[in-house]
């Protein structure tokens, strides 16, 4: 079977991707900052699914550490990366004017620069083999105005859509995954009270991943898990921008108030 590289796999959506791909028989390369949790997950997946799992501890905001991940993605040896899942991410608690320039740069490095660079490095091998999948985790926030988090997720969305069209006919597909509220550690780590969000808006990581993999394998440029979010994202795309801005400001939990995490929940 092929090898899949997943960033931010230690919980939430990334962990669900790791389980789903391992259960399909894919070998894995797991990339995260937390060395201990990464090792525990790798052991769990090896035992449960009898696949090979490489652990690659790295902070994607650090160019030196990211270089090791880039080398692995670009390697064209006996186990090339044929599925790339760019999932790692985080949000910022404060509004843009109150956030440090260093934190804003880290946001761009992890949410924008890392997916762009890893995708660019993965493509030559995929194109030479005539097959490959790239799944870039964006968010329904990409269609809203939730500060620099939304701006970064919008980049991921448009980047993926354009690249999927560019690669038509090559056997390589790129899909932007755009979840909404997902039951993960994202909000707990930020100590956010999410009680005002109605239950019908919540998804599970497995729901997100099941839909994402199904859409990616069909070559679809965008995957929006959940009927409720298909409707809401369509509304956001076609509604007047002043209305979108007002609705974004009234969200129960804006991404700009979210704390750092390795696995976005949208």
Short mmCIF file of C-alpha atoms in Angstrom, two decimals:
data_model
loop_
_atom_site.label_atom_id
_atom_site.label_comp_id
_atom_site.label_asym_id
_atom_site.label_seq_id
_atom_site.Cartn_x
_atom_site.Cartn_y
_atom_site.Cartn_z
CA UNK A 1 0.00 0.00 0.00
CA UNK A 2 1.00 3.64 -0.35
CA UNK A 3 2.38 5.96 2.30
CA UNK A 4 0.43 8.91 3.73
CA UNK A 5 2.03 11.84 5.55
CA UNK A 6 -0.21 13.65 8.03
CA UNK A 7 0.62 16.85 9.92
CA UNK A 8 -1.04 17.50 13.27
CA UNK A 9 -2.21 13.89 13.85
CA UNK A 10 -2.14 13.60 17.63
CA UNK A 11 -5.86 14.28 18.15
CA UNK A 12 -9.02 15.53 16.52
CA UNK A 13 -9.28 15.58 12.73
CA UNK A 14 -5.63 14.63 12.22
CA UNK A 15 -5.95 11.58 14.45
CA UNK A 16 -9.09 10.53 12.60
CA UNK A 17 -7.20 10.80 9.30
CA UNK A 18 -4.41 8.63 10.73
CA UNK A 19 -6.83 5.94 11.90
CA UNK A 20 -8.83 5.94 8.67
CA UNK A 21 -5.79 5.70 6.42
CA UNK A 22 -4.11 3.08 8.59
CA UNK A 23 -7.30 0.99 8.61
CA UNK A 24 -7.18 1.07 4.79
CA UNK A 25 -3.67 -0.38 4.97
CA UNK A 26 -1.65 2.75 4.24
CA UNK A 27 1.72 3.19 5.92
CA UNK A 28 2.03 6.51 7.74
CA UNK A 29 4.44 9.35 8.40
CA UNK A 30 3.17 11.39 11.36
CA UNK A 31 4.34 14.96 11.96
CA UNK A 32 3.66 16.90 15.19
CA UNK A 33 5.44 18.97 17.84
CA UNK A 34 4.59 16.76 20.81
CA UNK A 35 7.15 13.95 20.67
CA UNK A 36 5.54 11.91 23.48
CA UNK A 37 2.01 11.95 22.05
CA UNK A 38 3.40 11.27 18.61
CA UNK A 39 5.20 8.17 19.85
CA UNK A 40 2.12 6.90 21.68
CA UNK A 41 -0.03 7.32 18.58
CA UNK A 42 2.52 5.60 16.35
CA UNK A 43 2.65 2.60 18.69
CA UNK A 44 -1.13 2.44 18.86
CA UNK A 45 -1.54 2.46 15.08
CA UNK A 46 1.20 -0.11 14.48
CA UNK A 47 -0.43 -2.48 16.95
CA UNK A 48 -4.01 -1.92 15.80
CA UNK A 49 -3.53 -1.94 12.02
CA UNK A 50 -0.18 -3.68 11.39
CA UNK A 51 1.16 -0.83 9.25
CA UNK A 52 4.53 0.89 9.24
CA UNK A 53 4.46 4.24 11.05
CA UNK A 54 7.25 6.82 11.01
CA UNK A 55 7.27 9.51 13.71
CA UNK A 56 8.68 12.86 12.62
CA UNK A 57 8.64 15.42 15.48
CA UNK A 58 8.73 18.94 14.07
CA UNK A 59 7.35 22.44 14.60
CA UNK A 60 6.23 23.55 11.16
CA UNK A 61 6.73 27.19 12.12
CA UNK A 62 10.46 26.54 12.51
CA UNK A 63 12.18 26.47 9.08
CA UNK A 64 14.94 24.22 10.39
CA UNK A 65 12.54 21.63 11.79
CA UNK A 66 10.23 21.94 8.79
CA UNK A 67 13.16 21.11 6.50
CA UNK A 68 13.18 17.52 7.73
CA UNK A 69 9.50 17.17 6.84
CA UNK A 70 10.10 18.73 3.45
CA UNK A 71 12.90 16.26 2.75
CA UNK A 72 10.64 13.34 3.63
CA UNK A 73 7.84 14.60 1.40
CA UNK A 74 10.21 15.11 -1.53
CA UNK A 75 12.00 11.77 -1.11
CA UNK A 76 11.43 9.40 -4.01
CA UNK A 77 12.67 6.20 -2.39
CA UNK A 78 10.90 2.90 -1.77
CA UNK A 79 8.12 4.53 0.31
CA UNK A 80 7.25 7.83 -1.39
CA UNK A 81 4.46 10.00 -0.01
CA UNK A 82 1.40 9.35 -2.17
CA UNK A 83 -1.17 10.91 0.17
CA UNK A 84 -0.41 14.24 1.86
CA UNK A 85 -2.72 15.58 4.57
CA UNK A 86 -1.91 19.16 5.58
CA UNK A 87 -3.90 19.36 8.80
CA UNK A 88 -1.73 21.10 11.44
CA UNK A 89 -2.92 24.51 12.51
CA UNK A 90 -3.78 26.87 15.32
CA UNK A 91 -5.70 30.06 16.03
CA UNK A 92 -4.96 33.19 18.02
CA UNK A 93 -6.80 34.42 21.11
CA UNK A 94 -6.51 38.15 20.46
CA UNK A 95 -7.63 40.47 17.65
CA UNK A 96 -5.01 41.32 15.04
CA UNK A 97 -3.99 44.68 16.54
CA UNK A 98 -3.41 43.07 19.95
CA UNK A 99 -1.54 40.00 18.71
CA UNK A 100 2.24 40.00 18.49
CA UNK A 101 3.82 40.14 15.06
CA UNK A 102 5.71 36.95 15.91
CA UNK A 103 2.49 35.05 16.59
CA UNK A 104 0.89 36.31 13.38
CA UNK A 105 3.94 35.16 11.45
CA UNK A 106 3.74 31.71 13.08
CA UNK A 107 0.09 31.52 12.04
CA UNK A 108 1.08 32.14 8.42
CA UNK A 109 4.01 29.75 8.64
CA UNK A 110 1.88 26.84 9.85
CA UNK A 111 -1.44 27.48 8.09
CA UNK A 112 -0.15 28.84 4.77
CA UNK A 113 3.58 28.40 4.20
CA UNK A 114 3.87 24.79 5.36
CA UNK A 115 0.95 23.45 3.24
CA UNK A 116 2.19 25.37 0.21
CA UNK A 117 5.77 24.11 0.54
CA UNK A 118 4.87 20.50 1.35
CA UNK A 119 2.40 20.36 -1.52
CA UNK A 120 4.93 21.83 -3.94
CA UNK A 121 7.53 19.27 -2.91
CA UNK A 122 5.11 16.33 -3.06
CA UNK A 123 3.86 17.06 -6.56
CA UNK A 124 6.87 16.08 -8.73
CA UNK A 125 6.82 12.50 -7.47
CA UNK A 126 3.05 12.25 -7.64
CA UNK A 127 2.99 13.57 -11.20
CA UNK A 128 5.76 11.19 -12.25
CA UNK A 129 3.76 8.25 -10.83
CA UNK A 130 0.50 9.53 -12.29
CA UNK A 131 -1.37 9.38 -8.98
CA UNK A 132 -1.62 11.11 -5.62
CA UNK A 133 -3.92 12.86 -3.19
CA UNK A 134 -3.37 16.11 -1.31
CA UNK A 135 -5.91 17.05 1.35
CA UNK A 136 -5.53 20.54 2.77
CA UNK A 137 -7.62 21.19 5.88
CA UNK A 138 -9.26 24.58 5.48
CA UNK A 139 -12.49 25.59 7.23
CA UNK A 140 -15.93 27.04 6.65
CA UNK A 141 -14.27 30.11 8.17
CA UNK A 142 -12.63 30.53 4.75
CA UNK A 143 -15.89 32.07 3.54
CA UNK A 144 -16.24 34.41 6.54
CA UNK A 145 -14.33 37.39 7.92
CA UNK A 146 -12.93 35.94 11.15
CA UNK A 147 -9.62 37.78 11.19
CA UNK A 148 -6.30 36.37 10.03
CA UNK A 149 -7.42 32.80 10.77
CA UNK A 150 -10.15 33.13 8.15
CA UNK A 151 -7.71 34.83 5.79
CA UNK A 152 -5.26 31.94 6.10
CA UNK A 153 -7.99 29.35 5.62
CA UNK A 154 -9.21 31.28 2.56
CA UNK A 155 -5.73 30.96 1.07
CA UNK A 156 -5.81 27.20 1.62
CA UNK A 157 -9.23 26.94 -0.01
CA UNK A 158 -8.40 28.97 -3.12
CA UNK A 159 -4.95 27.41 -3.43
CA UNK A 160 -6.46 23.91 -3.39
CA UNK A 161 -9.26 24.74 -5.83
CA UNK A 162 -6.90 26.31 -8.33
CA UNK A 163 -4.34 23.54 -8.06
CA UNK A 164 -6.93 20.80 -8.49
CA UNK A 165 -8.02 22.45 -11.74
CA UNK A 166 -4.40 22.90 -12.85
CA UNK A 167 -3.68 19.20 -12.32
CA UNK A 168 -6.77 17.91 -14.15
CA UNK A 169 -5.98 14.78 -16.14
CA UNK A 170 -2.74 14.00 -14.30
CA UNK A 171 -4.13 11.50 -11.81
CA UNK A 172 -3.25 13.83 -8.92
CA UNK A 173 -6.09 15.46 -6.98
CA UNK A 174 -6.05 18.28 -4.43
CA UNK A 175 -8.98 18.80 -2.09
CA UNK A 176 -9.69 21.55 0.44
CA UNK A 177 -11.47 20.12 3.49
CA UNK A 178 -13.78 22.71 5.05
CA UNK A 179 -15.30 21.57 8.36
CA UNK A 180 -17.34 23.66 10.76
CA UNK A 181 -17.56 23.02 14.50
CA UNK A 182 -16.00 19.65 15.33
CA UNK A 183 -15.83 17.82 18.66
CA UNK A 184 -12.06 17.92 19.30
CA UNK A 185 -9.69 19.35 21.91
CA UNK A 186 -9.61 22.65 20.03
CA UNK A 187 -12.05 24.58 22.16
CA UNK A 188 -11.22 22.79 25.42
CA UNK A 189 -7.58 23.82 25.15
CA UNK A 190 -8.68 27.40 24.65
CA UNK A 191 -10.96 27.14 27.72
CA UNK A 192 -13.84 28.37 25.60
CA UNK A 193 -17.46 28.02 26.62
CA UNK A 194 -19.16 26.50 23.59
CA UNK A 195 -22.52 25.88 25.28
CA UNK A 196 -24.22 28.44 23.04
CA UNK A 197 -23.47 26.40 19.92
CA UNK A 198 -26.49 24.18 19.15
CA UNK A 199 -25.84 20.45 18.94
CA UNK A 200 -26.97 20.27 15.31
CA UNK A 201 -23.93 22.31 14.29
CA UNK A 202 -21.40 19.86 15.71
CA UNK A 203 -19.59 17.18 13.71
CA UNK A 204 -17.30 14.37 14.80
CA UNK A 205 -13.75 14.04 13.43
CA UNK A 206 -14.72 10.71 11.84
CA UNK A 207 -17.58 12.36 9.96
CA UNK A 208 -15.19 15.00 8.59
CA UNK A 209 -12.57 12.48 7.52
CA UNK A 210 -15.00 10.00 5.97
CA UNK A 211 -16.48 12.72 3.76
CA UNK A 212 -13.07 14.25 2.99
CA UNK A 213 -11.53 10.98 1.80
CA UNK A 214 -14.61 10.13 -0.25
CA UNK A 215 -14.52 13.54 -1.98
CA UNK A 216 -10.75 13.49 -2.51
CA UNK A 217 -10.87 10.06 -4.15
CA UNK A 218 -13.55 11.38 -6.51
CA UNK A 219 -11.28 14.29 -7.42
CA UNK A 220 -13.50 16.98 -5.92
CA UNK A 221 -11.72 20.28 -5.21
CA UNK A 222 -13.71 21.09 -2.06
CA UNK A 223 -15.14 18.87 0.68
CA UNK A 224 -17.68 20.38 3.06
CA UNK A 225 -18.70 17.72 5.62
CA UNK A 226 -22.25 17.82 6.93
CA UNK A 227 -25.44 18.94 5.23
CA UNK A 228 -25.76 21.88 7.60
CA UNK A 229 -22.38 23.22 6.54
CA UNK A 230 -23.03 22.62 2.86
CA UNK A 231 -26.04 24.91 3.25
CA UNK A 232 -24.26 27.50 5.39
CA UNK A 233 -21.19 27.65 3.16
CA UNK A 234 -23.37 28.11 0.09
CA UNK A 235 -25.17 30.95 1.85
CA UNK A 236 -21.86 32.56 2.83
CA UNK A 237 -20.58 32.36 -0.75
CA UNK A 238 -23.58 34.07 -2.29
CA UNK A 239 -24.77 36.39 0.47
CA UNK A 240 -23.90 40.11 0.27
CA UNK A 241 -20.52 40.73 1.90
CA UNK A 242 -21.91 43.23 4.46
CA UNK A 243 -24.24 40.48 5.68
CA UNK A 244 -21.36 37.99 5.85
CA UNK A 245 -19.31 40.46 7.90
CA UNK A 246 -22.16 41.02 10.36
CA UNK A 247 -22.79 37.28 10.69
CA UNK A 248 -19.07 36.63 11.21
CA UNK A 249 -18.92 39.16 14.03
CA UNK A 250 -21.87 37.45 15.73
CA UNK A 251 -20.43 33.93 15.66
CA UNK A 252 -20.51 32.11 19.02
CA UNK A 253 -16.78 31.58 18.88
CA UNK A 254 -14.56 33.46 16.45
CA UNK A 255 -11.25 31.80 15.49
CA UNK A 256 -9.36 34.93 16.55
CA UNK A 257 -10.24 34.00 20.15
CA UNK A 258 -8.96 30.45 19.85
CA UNK A 259 -5.80 29.26 21.55
CA UNK A 260 -2.93 27.50 19.90
CA UNK A 261 -3.58 23.91 18.91
CA UNK A 262 -2.17 21.39 16.50
CA UNK A 263 -5.50 20.36 15.03
CA UNK A 264 -8.05 22.83 13.68
CA UNK A 265 -11.72 22.26 14.24
CA UNK A 266 -12.83 24.85 11.74
#
